[in-house]
Amino acid sequence: MTAIALENDLSRLPPAVRRWLDRKPAHFIDGAWHAASAAMTVADPSSGREIAEIGKGAAPEIDMAVSAARAALAAPEWRDAGPVAREALLHRLAALIEARADDLAVLDCIDNGMPLWLARAVNVGGTVDVFRYYAGWPTKLAGRTVEVSAPPGVGRFQGMTRREPVGVIAAIVPWNVPLMMAAWKLAPALAAGCTVVLKPSEEASLSALALAELIEEAGFPAGVVNVVTGLGREAGDALVRHPGIDKISFTGSTATGRAIAREAGSSLKKLTLELGGKSPTILFADADLDAAIMGAANAIFLNSGQVCVAGSRLYIEDKVYDQVVERLGAHIRSIPVGAGLSEGVFMGPLVSGRQRERVTAYLDAARAGGMGVEEAADYAGTSGFYVAPTLVTGAAHDDPITQEEIFGPVLGIYRFEGEDDLLDAANGTEFGLAASLWTRNVDRVHRLSSALQCGKVTVNAGGFPYPGLPEGGYKGSGFGRDLGPDAVEQCLQTKTLLVHIS
Ligand code: NAD
């Protein structure tokens, strides 16, 4: 096997990617590019080297973008376009993304650090699928007619409901799957006839800007989609507080979600929150162990653990505990780690130096607390933001390793004997995003999948998002859903019409 490079070779980038990197920092507002008044740098996580500059937007740019989105919401080009036209635009956008899929995948690979295969198959492939799925929705959205019994002597009435767009949506997304996270917000909003101001993460904004170009090319009216880049505490905060916003659709950490919920509570903006997770993988002795061990490893090491539904806690039935831990130890040493553009890479670096420090602080604390910390390799001294696939054994239930979202390639491993103890442990965090079960016992599948307090349970397989199936959390993992019919529903509001028939 040829050695895997730890740093991306950027000397032979596709011309479109080079153009996106060399673009002057700008925001996409009201269908035009506005030069940014302040800028911030973008680093390639495999080397830490600067590769681009993006705009550091704040309140003035957000104000322009919200005004443009409000005007577009009321303009006949969008308001009266009708469902067939919205479907056609969404299909055109999906086709444009598909045509540029290879370039978009390279862009997110060098911006976020993810391996190219993952960027292409999940991040960009998933984006195309999501726009196609929601392209089918506008012509299926409908209100109801309702037979009405009026009070005596008042006359005859006809009742109806209309489904109307909620208005201007503030879409705020994280960096872990940059293009796809933006698509999960934009596609249902546009299907519902809303307009959007998108604030991508400061850690990975390049593909959102590239997407804005394609939105323009697809022919969406000016102001329907606006993209402002910037810091969460500046651009994000200004967007959340702006009185011109009708709904906030946020994906990110539980801490930020809480702050946004406080603001939405006082201004009464509508809100959906897709927040963090600490999802359990539960492995019973009767499972297909080969598949379960691979599944448990992929659930945490895919995208370097920077996945909201990452299976960061592994509960192993006592009878097979030693065997599974030994095999996982061998497996982590075989995982190809390296720069996303290198051939054969399974796992890349983390998104930023800050994220690497966060993750390694958890490992240092675990070591200091006497836990078993098994790292597959040592990347100290490399300039990229690498953390090796790591197993942690011996953590107590209330240790931070067990309770807090680490968002890195760190798997906490626990032993269990009976289902009752298991459920207490598995449900015993503030989160409730997802769980996966590995067992051949069908009764147990149904018993546990209803008892697990989370938004998604995957059985005998690695999970993946599917546009028609909702994703979202119970408890501290948020409320509302991305994907599926739920997401478009949440971009609509109901108006009741009561008509007197004379
Ligand atoms: P984050 O909360 O730090 O940032 C998310 C977004 O919010 C960014 O665009 C950021 O700029 C913005 N932001 C930060 N502070 C803000 C503020 N005060 N006001 C307004 N906006 C603000 O999260 P992150 O580190 O970018 O992403 C990782 C987190 O996202 C993890 O917790 C992960 O579980 C979560 N996530 C959840 C899902 C899901 O579907 N539930 C999916 C992906 C990621």
Coordinates of C-alpha atoms and ligand atoms in Angstrom, one line a residue:
M1 CA 0.0 0.0 0.0
T2 CA 1.4 3.5 -0.9
A3 CA 1.8 5.8 2.1
I4 CA -1.1 8.1 2.7
A5 CA -0.2 11.8 2.6
L6 CA -1.2 13.8 5.7
E7 CA -1.2 17.1 3.7
N8 CA -3.4 17.7 0.6
D9 CA -1.6 18.4 -2.6
L10 CA -3.3 21.6 -3.8
S11 CA -1.1 22.1 -6.9
R12 CA -3.6 20.4 -9.3
L13 CA -7.0 21.6 -8.1
P14 CA -9.8 21.6 -10.7
P15 CA -10.1 25.2 -12.3
A16 CA -13.6 25.7 -10.7
V17 CA -12.2 25.0 -7.2
R18 CA -9.2 27.3 -7.8
R19 CA -11.7 30.0 -8.9
W20 CA -13.8 29.5 -5.8
L21 CA -10.7 29.7 -3.5
D22 CA -9.4 32.8 -5.3
R23 CA -12.7 34.7 -5.2
K24 CA -12.6 38.1 -3.3
P25 CA -14.6 37.9 0.0
A26 CA -18.2 38.7 -0.7
H27 CA -21.7 38.1 0.5
F28 CA -24.6 37.0 -1.8
I29 CA -27.4 39.4 -1.2
D30 CA -30.5 40.3 -3.3
G31 CA -29.1 38.3 -6.3
A32 CA -25.8 40.1 -6.4
W33 CA -22.3 39.8 -4.9
H34 CA -21.4 42.5 -2.4
A35 CA -17.7 42.9 -1.6
A36 CA -17.2 42.2 2.1
S37 CA -16.0 45.1 4.3
A38 CA -14.1 42.7 6.6
A39 CA -12.6 39.3 5.9
M40 CA -11.4 36.1 7.7
T41 CA -9.1 33.4 6.5
V42 CA -9.9 29.8 5.7
A43 CA -7.5 27.0 6.5
D44 CA -7.0 23.5 4.9
P45 CA -7.4 21.2 8.0
S46 CA -4.8 18.8 6.6
S47 CA -2.0 21.4 6.9
G48 CA -3.4 24.4 8.7
R49 CA -2.4 26.5 5.7
E50 CA -4.5 29.4 4.5
I51 CA -6.3 28.6 1.3
A52 CA -8.9 31.4 0.9
E53 CA -10.6 34.4 2.5
I54 CA -14.3 34.8 3.2
G55 CA -16.4 37.8 4.3
K56 CA -16.8 38.5 8.0
G57 CA -20.3 39.8 7.8
A58 CA -22.1 41.4 10.8
A59 CA -25.2 43.4 11.5
P60 CA -25.2 45.7 8.4
E61 CA -24.8 42.8 5.9
I62 CA -27.5 40.8 7.8
D63 CA -29.8 43.8 7.7
M64 CA -29.4 44.1 3.9
A65 CA -29.9 40.4 3.5
V66 CA -33.1 40.3 5.6
S67 CA -34.5 43.3 3.8
A68 CA -33.8 41.6 0.4
A69 CA -35.5 38.4 1.7
R70 CA -38.5 40.3 2.9
A71 CA -38.9 42.1 -0.4
A72 CA -38.5 38.9 -2.3
L73 CA -41.2 37.2 -0.2
A74 CA -43.7 39.9 -1.3
A75 CA -42.6 40.3 -4.9
P76 CA -44.8 38.7 -7.5
E77 CA -41.9 36.8 -9.2
W78 CA -41.7 34.5 -6.1
R79 CA -45.0 35.0 -4.3
D80 CA -47.1 34.3 -7.4
A81 CA -44.7 32.0 -9.2
G82 CA -46.8 29.0 -8.2
P83 CA -45.9 25.4 -7.3
V84 CA -45.0 24.2 -10.7
A85 CA -42.4 27.0 -11.1
R86 CA -41.0 26.3 -7.6
E87 CA -40.6 22.6 -8.5
A88 CA -38.9 23.5 -11.8
L89 CA -36.4 25.8 -10.0
L90 CA -35.6 23.1 -7.4
H91 CA -35.1 20.5 -10.1
R92 CA -32.8 22.9 -12.1
L93 CA -30.8 23.6 -9.0
A94 CA -30.4 19.8 -8.2
A95 CA -29.2 19.2 -11.8
L96 CA -26.6 22.1 -11.6
I97 CA -25.3 20.7 -8.3
E98 CA -25.0 17.2 -9.8
A99 CA -23.1 18.6 -12.8
R100 CA -20.6 20.3 -10.4
A101 CA -20.6 17.5 -7.9
D102 CA -16.9 16.6 -8.3
D103 CA -15.8 20.2 -7.8
L104 CA -18.1 20.8 -4.8
A105 CA -16.8 17.6 -3.2
V106 CA -13.1 18.8 -3.6
L107 CA -14.1 22.2 -2.1
D108 CA -15.7 20.8 1.0
C109 CA -12.9 18.2 1.3
I110 CA -10.2 20.9 1.6
D111 CA -12.4 23.3 3.6
N112 CA -13.8 20.8 6.2
G113 CA -11.1 18.0 6.0
M114 CA -13.5 15.2 5.1
P115 CA -12.3 12.4 2.7
L116 CA -13.2 13.0 -0.9
W117 CA -15.3 9.8 -1.1
L118 CA -17.5 11.0 1.8
A119 CA -17.7 14.5 0.4
R120 CA -18.8 13.2 -3.0
A121 CA -21.2 10.4 -1.9
V122 CA -22.8 11.8 1.2
N123 CA -22.3 15.6 1.4
V124 CA -22.8 16.4 -2.3
G125 CA -24.8 13.3 -3.3
G126 CA -27.1 13.8 -0.3
T127 CA -27.5 17.4 -1.3
V128 CA -28.7 16.5 -4.8
D129 CA -31.1 13.9 -3.4
V130 CA -32.5 16.4 -0.9
F131 CA -33.2 19.1 -3.6
R132 CA -34.9 16.4 -5.8
Y133 CA -37.0 15.2 -2.9
Y134 CA -38.3 18.7 -2.0
A135 CA -38.7 19.6 -5.7
G136 CA -41.6 17.1 -5.6
W137 CA -43.4 18.8 -2.7
P138 CA -44.8 22.2 -3.9
T139 CA -47.5 20.6 -6.1
K140 CA -48.5 18.3 -3.2
L141 CA -49.0 21.0 -0.6
A142 CA -52.7 21.5 0.1
G143 CA -55.1 22.8 2.6
R144 CA -58.5 21.2 3.4
T145 CA -62.2 22.0 3.0
V146 CA -64.2 21.4 6.2
E147 CA -67.9 21.0 6.6
V148 CA -69.0 23.6 9.2
S149 CA -72.0 23.5 11.6
A150 CA -72.7 27.2 12.4
P151 CA -74.6 28.3 15.6
P152 CA -78.4 28.4 15.0
G153 CA -79.7 31.2 12.9
V154 CA -76.2 32.3 11.7
G155 CA -76.5 30.7 8.2
R156 CA -74.5 28.3 6.1
F157 CA -70.7 28.4 6.0
Q158 CA -67.9 26.8 4.2
G159 CA -64.6 26.2 6.1
M160 CA -61.2 26.0 4.4
T161 CA -57.6 25.9 5.3
R162 CA -54.7 27.4 3.3
R163 CA -51.1 26.5 3.7
E164 CA -48.9 29.6 3.5
P165 CA -45.2 30.1 3.8
V166 CA -44.0 31.1 7.3
G167 CA -42.1 33.9 5.7
V168 CA -38.3 34.8 6.0
I169 CA -36.3 32.0 7.4
A170 CA -32.9 32.4 9.1
A171 CA -31.0 29.2 8.3
I172 CA -27.9 28.8 10.6
V173 CA -25.8 25.7 10.0
P174 CA -22.7 23.9 11.3
W175 CA -19.5 22.9 9.5
N176 CA -19.6 19.1 9.8
V177 CA -21.3 18.3 6.5
P178 CA -21.3 21.8 5.1
L179 CA -23.2 21.6 1.8
M180 CA -25.7 19.0 2.9
M181 CA -26.5 20.9 6.1
A182 CA -27.3 24.0 4.0
A183 CA -29.4 21.9 1.7
W184 CA -31.5 20.4 4.6
K185 CA -32.5 24.0 5.4
L186 CA -32.9 25.6 2.0
A187 CA -34.8 22.9 0.1
P188 CA -37.9 22.6 2.3
A189 CA -38.0 26.3 2.8
L190 CA -38.0 27.0 -0.9
A191 CA -40.5 24.2 -1.6
A192 CA -42.8 26.0 0.9
G193 CA -42.4 29.3 -0.8
C194 CA -40.3 31.0 1.9
T195 CA -37.3 33.1 1.4
V196 CA -34.0 32.5 3.3
V197 CA -30.9 34.2 4.7
L198 CA -28.3 31.4 5.1
K199 CA -25.4 31.9 7.6
P200 CA -23.0 29.0 7.1
S201 CA -20.4 28.1 9.7
E202 CA -17.3 30.3 9.8
E203 CA -15.3 27.0 9.8
A204 CA -16.6 25.9 6.4
S205 CA -18.5 28.4 4.3
L206 CA -17.0 27.9 0.9
S207 CA -19.5 25.4 -0.5
A208 CA -22.4 27.6 0.6
L209 CA -21.0 30.5 -1.5
A210 CA -20.5 28.1 -4.4
L211 CA -24.1 27.0 -3.9
A212 CA -25.2 30.6 -4.1
E213 CA -23.7 30.8 -7.6
L214 CA -25.7 27.8 -8.7
I215 CA -28.9 29.3 -7.1
E216 CA -28.3 32.4 -9.2
E217 CA -27.7 30.2 -12.3
A218 CA -30.8 28.2 -11.7
G219 CA -32.9 31.4 -12.0
F220 CA -34.3 31.9 -8.5
P221 CA -35.6 35.5 -8.2
A222 CA -33.2 37.9 -6.5
G223 CA -33.4 37.9 -2.7
V224 CA -35.1 34.5 -2.4
V225 CA -31.8 33.1 -1.1
N226 CA -29.1 35.3 0.5
V227 CA -25.8 34.0 1.9
V228 CA -23.9 36.0 4.5
T229 CA -20.7 34.5 6.0
G230 CA -19.4 35.5 9.4
L231 CA -18.9 34.6 13.0
G232 CA -21.7 33.1 15.1
R233 CA -21.5 35.8 17.7
E234 CA -21.6 38.6 15.1
A235 CA -23.5 37.6 11.9
G236 CA -25.3 34.7 13.6
D237 CA -26.4 36.7 16.5
A238 CA -27.6 39.7 14.4
L239 CA -29.6 37.3 12.2
V240 CA -31.3 35.6 15.2
R241 CA -32.2 39.0 16.7
H242 CA -33.4 40.6 13.5
P243 CA -37.1 41.6 13.7
G244 CA -37.5 40.8 9.9
I245 CA -37.0 37.1 10.6
D246 CA -40.2 34.9 11.0
K247 CA -38.5 31.6 11.7
I248 CA -35.1 30.4 12.8
S249 CA -34.0 27.0 11.6
F250 CA -30.8 26.1 13.4
T251 CA -28.5 23.2 13.4
G252 CA -25.5 23.2 15.7
S253 CA -24.5 22.7 19.3
T254 CA -26.9 22.4 22.2
A255 CA -25.2 25.4 23.9
T256 CA -25.8 27.7 20.9
G257 CA -29.3 26.2 20.5
R258 CA -30.1 27.2 24.1
A259 CA -29.0 30.8 23.5
I260 CA -31.0 31.0 20.3
A261 CA -34.1 29.6 22.0
R262 CA -33.9 32.3 24.6
E263 CA -33.9 35.0 21.9
A264 CA -36.7 33.3 19.9
G265 CA -38.7 33.0 23.2
S266 CA -38.7 36.7 23.8
S267 CA -39.3 37.7 20.2
L268 CA -41.7 34.8 19.5
K269 CA -40.0 33.8 16.3
K270 CA -40.8 30.3 15.2
L271 CA -37.9 27.9 15.8
T272 CA -36.6 24.5 15.0
L273 CA -33.4 23.2 16.7
E274 CA -31.3 20.3 15.5
L275 CA -28.7 20.0 18.2
G276 CA -26.0 17.8 19.6
G277 CA -26.0 14.1 20.4
K278 CA -24.3 11.4 22.5
S279 CA -25.8 8.4 20.7
P280 CA -25.4 4.9 22.0
T281 CA -24.5 1.9 19.9
I282 CA -25.9 -1.2 21.6
L283 CA -24.3 -4.5 20.8
F284 CA -25.8 -7.8 22.0
A285 CA -24.0 -11.1 22.1
D286 CA -26.4 -12.6 19.5
A287 CA -25.5 -10.0 16.8
D288 CA -23.6 -10.7 13.7
L289 CA -20.3 -9.7 15.4
D290 CA -18.3 -9.0 12.3
A291 CA -20.9 -6.6 11.0
A292 CA -21.6 -5.1 14.4
I293 CA -17.9 -4.3 15.1
M294 CA -17.5 -2.6 11.7
G295 CA -20.8 -0.8 12.3
A296 CA -19.8 0.4 15.7
A297 CA -16.5 1.6 14.4
N298 CA -18.0 3.4 11.4
A299 CA -20.6 5.0 13.6
I300 CA -17.9 7.0 15.4
F301 CA -14.9 7.2 13.0
L302 CA -16.9 8.3 9.9
N303 CA -16.1 12.0 9.3
S304 CA -13.7 11.8 12.3
G305 CA -16.7 11.6 14.7
Q306 CA -18.0 15.0 13.6
V307 CA -21.4 13.7 13.0
C308 CA -24.5 14.7 15.0
V309 CA -25.7 11.1 15.2
A310 CA -22.2 9.7 15.8
G311 CA -22.3 6.5 18.0
S312 CA -20.0 7.9 20.6
R313 CA -21.0 5.4 23.4
L314 CA -20.7 1.7 22.8
Y315 CA -22.6 -0.6 25.1
I316 CA -21.4 -4.3 24.8
E317 CA -23.2 -7.2 26.3
D318 CA -21.0 -8.8 29.0
K319 CA -20.6 -12.2 27.3
V320 CA -18.8 -10.7 24.2
Y321 CA -17.2 -7.6 25.8
D322 CA -13.6 -8.7 25.9
Q323 CA -13.7 -10.1 22.4
V324 CA -15.3 -7.0 20.9
V325 CA -12.9 -4.6 22.7
E326 CA -9.9 -6.6 21.5
R327 CA -11.1 -6.7 17.9
L328 CA -11.9 -3.0 17.9
G329 CA -8.4 -2.3 19.2
A330 CA -7.0 -4.1 16.2
H331 CA -9.5 -2.4 13.8
I332 CA -8.6 1.2 14.8
R333 CA -5.0 0.6 13.9
S334 CA -6.1 -0.5 10.4
I335 CA -8.1 2.7 9.7
P336 CA -6.4 4.7 6.9
V337 CA -6.1 8.2 8.2
G338 CA -4.8 11.1 6.1
A339 CA -5.5 14.2 4.0
G340 CA -9.0 14.1 2.3
L341 CA -7.6 14.2 -1.3
S342 CA -5.3 11.3 -0.8
E343 CA -6.4 8.0 -2.2
G344 CA -7.6 5.3 0.2
V345 CA -8.3 7.6 3.1
F346 CA -11.1 6.6 5.4
M347 CA -10.7 9.3 8.1
G348 CA -9.4 12.9 7.7
P349 CA -8.3 15.6 10.2
L350 CA -10.7 17.5 12.4
V351 CA -12.1 20.8 11.0
S352 CA -9.9 23.1 13.1
G353 CA -7.1 23.5 15.6
R354 CA -9.7 24.6 18.1
Q355 CA -11.7 21.4 17.6
R356 CA -8.5 19.3 17.9
E357 CA -7.7 21.0 21.2
R358 CA -11.2 20.4 22.5
V359 CA -11.0 16.7 21.7
T360 CA -7.5 16.2 23.1
A361 CA -8.5 17.9 26.3
Y362 CA -11.2 15.2 26.9
L363 CA -8.5 12.5 26.3
D364 CA -6.0 14.2 28.7
A365 CA -8.7 14.4 31.4
A366 CA -9.6 10.7 30.8
R367 CA -6.0 9.7 31.2
A368 CA -5.7 11.8 34.3
G369 CA -8.8 10.1 35.7
G370 CA -7.2 6.7 35.2
M371 CA -9.3 5.5 32.2
G372 CA -8.0 3.3 29.5
V373 CA -7.2 5.5 26.5
E374 CA -6.1 3.6 23.4
E375 CA -5.1 5.8 20.5
A376 CA -4.4 4.2 17.1
A377 CA -1.5 6.6 16.3
D378 CA 0.2 9.7 17.6
Y379 CA -0.2 12.9 15.4
A380 CA 1.6 15.2 17.8
G381 CA 4.0 17.4 15.8
T382 CA 2.0 17.3 12.5
S383 CA 0.6 20.6 11.3
G384 CA -2.8 19.2 10.3
F385 CA -5.6 18.9 12.8
Y386 CA -5.4 15.2 13.3
V387 CA -6.7 13.1 16.2
A388 CA -6.3 9.3 15.8
P389 CA -9.2 6.8 16.2
T390 CA -9.4 6.4 20.0
L391 CA -11.1 4.0 22.4
V392 CA -11.8 4.9 26.0
T393 CA -12.6 2.2 28.6
G394 CA -13.4 2.6 32.3
A395 CA -15.4 5.8 32.2
A396 CA -18.1 6.1 34.8
H397 CA -21.6 7.0 33.8
D398 CA -21.3 10.6 35.0
D399 CA -17.9 11.3 33.5
P400 CA -17.7 14.0 30.9
I401 CA -16.5 11.4 28.4
T402 CA -19.9 9.6 28.8
Q403 CA -22.1 12.7 29.2
E404 CA -20.7 15.4 26.8
E405 CA -20.6 15.6 23.0
I406 CA -17.0 15.4 22.1
F407 CA -17.5 15.6 18.3
G408 CA -14.3 13.7 17.5
P409 CA -13.1 10.1 16.8
V410 CA -13.4 9.0 20.5
L411 CA -15.5 6.0 21.4
G412 CA -16.4 5.4 25.1
I413 CA -16.9 1.7 25.7
Y414 CA -19.2 0.2 28.5
R415 CA -20.2 -3.3 29.6
F416 CA -23.8 -4.2 30.3
E417 CA -25.7 -7.3 31.5
G418 CA -29.4 -6.8 31.4
E419 CA -31.8 -4.7 29.3
D420 CA -33.0 -2.6 32.3
D421 CA -29.5 -1.4 33.3
L422 CA -28.7 -0.9 29.6
L423 CA -31.7 1.4 29.1
D424 CA -31.0 3.5 32.2
A425 CA -27.4 4.0 30.9
A426 CA -28.4 4.5 27.2
N427 CA -31.1 7.0 28.0
G428 CA -29.1 8.7 30.8
T429 CA -27.7 11.8 29.1
E430 CA -29.2 15.1 28.3
F431 CA -29.3 14.2 24.6
G432 CA -31.7 12.1 22.6
L433 CA -30.7 12.2 19.0
A434 CA -30.2 8.6 17.8
A435 CA -29.3 5.0 18.8
S436 CA -28.3 1.9 17.0
L437 CA -29.1 -1.7 18.0
W438 CA -27.2 -4.8 16.9
T439 CA -29.2 -8.0 17.7
R440 CA -30.9 -10.8 15.9
N441 CA -33.8 -10.9 18.4
V442 CA -36.8 -9.3 16.9
D443 CA -38.8 -9.0 20.1
R444 CA -35.8 -7.1 21.6
V445 CA -35.7 -4.8 18.6
H446 CA -39.3 -3.7 19.1
R447 CA -39.0 -3.5 22.9
L448 CA -35.9 -1.4 22.9
S449 CA -36.6 0.8 19.9
S450 CA -39.8 2.0 21.7
A451 CA -38.0 2.5 25.0
L452 CA -35.0 4.4 23.7
Q453 CA -35.6 8.1 24.1
C454 CA -34.3 9.5 20.8
G455 CA -35.4 10.6 17.4
K456 CA -33.9 7.8 15.3
V457 CA -33.1 4.1 16.0
T458 CA -31.1 2.2 13.4
V459 CA -31.2 -1.6 13.6
N460 CA -28.3 -3.9 12.3
A461 CA -26.8 -1.3 10.0
G462 CA -24.9 1.9 10.0
G463 CA -27.3 4.8 9.8
F464 CA -27.5 7.3 6.9
P465 CA -29.9 10.2 6.2
Y466 CA -32.6 9.6 3.6
P467 CA -34.5 12.6 2.4
G468 CA -37.9 11.1 3.0
L469 CA -37.2 10.2 6.7
P470 CA -37.2 12.9 9.4
E471 CA -34.0 13.5 11.4
G472 CA -34.1 15.2 14.8
G473 CA -33.9 15.0 18.5
Y474 CA -35.7 14.2 21.7
K475 CA -34.7 16.0 25.0
G476 CA -31.6 18.3 24.7
S477 CA -31.1 17.3 21.1
G478 CA -33.7 19.8 20.0
F479 CA -37.2 20.0 18.5
G480 CA -38.6 20.0 15.1
R481 CA -37.3 17.8 12.3
D482 CA -35.1 18.2 9.3
L483 CA -35.9 16.1 6.2
G484 CA -39.1 14.2 5.4
P485 CA -42.6 15.8 5.2
D486 CA -42.0 17.3 8.7
A487 CA -39.4 19.8 7.4
V488 CA -41.6 21.3 4.7
E489 CA -44.6 21.3 7.2
Q490 CA -42.5 23.4 9.6
C491 CA -41.9 26.0 6.8
L492 CA -45.7 26.5 6.4
Q493 CA -48.4 28.0 8.6
T494 CA -52.2 27.4 8.4
K495 CA -54.8 30.1 7.6
T496 CA -58.4 29.3 8.2
L497 CA -61.0 30.7 5.9
L498 CA -64.6 30.8 7.0
V499 CA -67.0 31.8 4.2
H500 CA -70.6 32.7 4.7
I501 CA -72.8 31.2 1.9
S502 CA -75.8 33.5 1.3
Ligands
NAD1 P1 -22.1 25.8 16.8 O1 -23.3 25.8 17.6 O2 -20.8 26.3 17.4 O3 -22.4 26.6 15.5 C1 -23.4 26.3 14.6 C2 -23.8 27.5 13.8 O4 -24.3 28.5 14.7 C3 -22.6 28.2 13.1 O5 -23.0 28.7 11.8 C4 -22.2 29.3 14.0 O6 -21.6 30.4 13.4 C5 -23.6 29.7 14.5 N1 -23.6 30.4 15.9 C6 -22.7 30.2 16.9 N2 -23.0 31.0 17.9 C7 -24.1 31.7 17.5 C8 -25.0 32.6 18.2 N3 -24.7 33.1 19.4 N4 -26.0 33.1 17.5 C9 -26.3 32.7 16.3 N5 -25.6 31.8 15.6 C10 -24.5 31.3 16.2 O7 -22.0 24.3 16.3 P2 -20.8 23.7 15.4 O8 -19.6 23.5 16.2 O9 -20.6 24.5 14.1 O10 -21.4 22.3 14.9 C11 -21.3 21.1 15.6 C12 -22.6 20.9 16.4 O11 -23.7 20.7 15.4 C13 -22.6 19.6 17.1 O12 -23.2 19.8 18.4 C14 -23.5 18.7 16.3 O13 -24.1 17.6 17.0 C15 -24.5 19.6 15.8 N6 -25.2 19.0 14.6 C16 -26.5 18.6 14.8 C17 -27.2 18.0 13.7 C18 -28.6 17.5 13.9 O14 -29.2 17.2 12.9 N7 -29.1 17.4 15.1 C19 -26.5 17.9 12.5 C20 -25.2 18.3 12.4 C21 -24.5 18.9 13.5

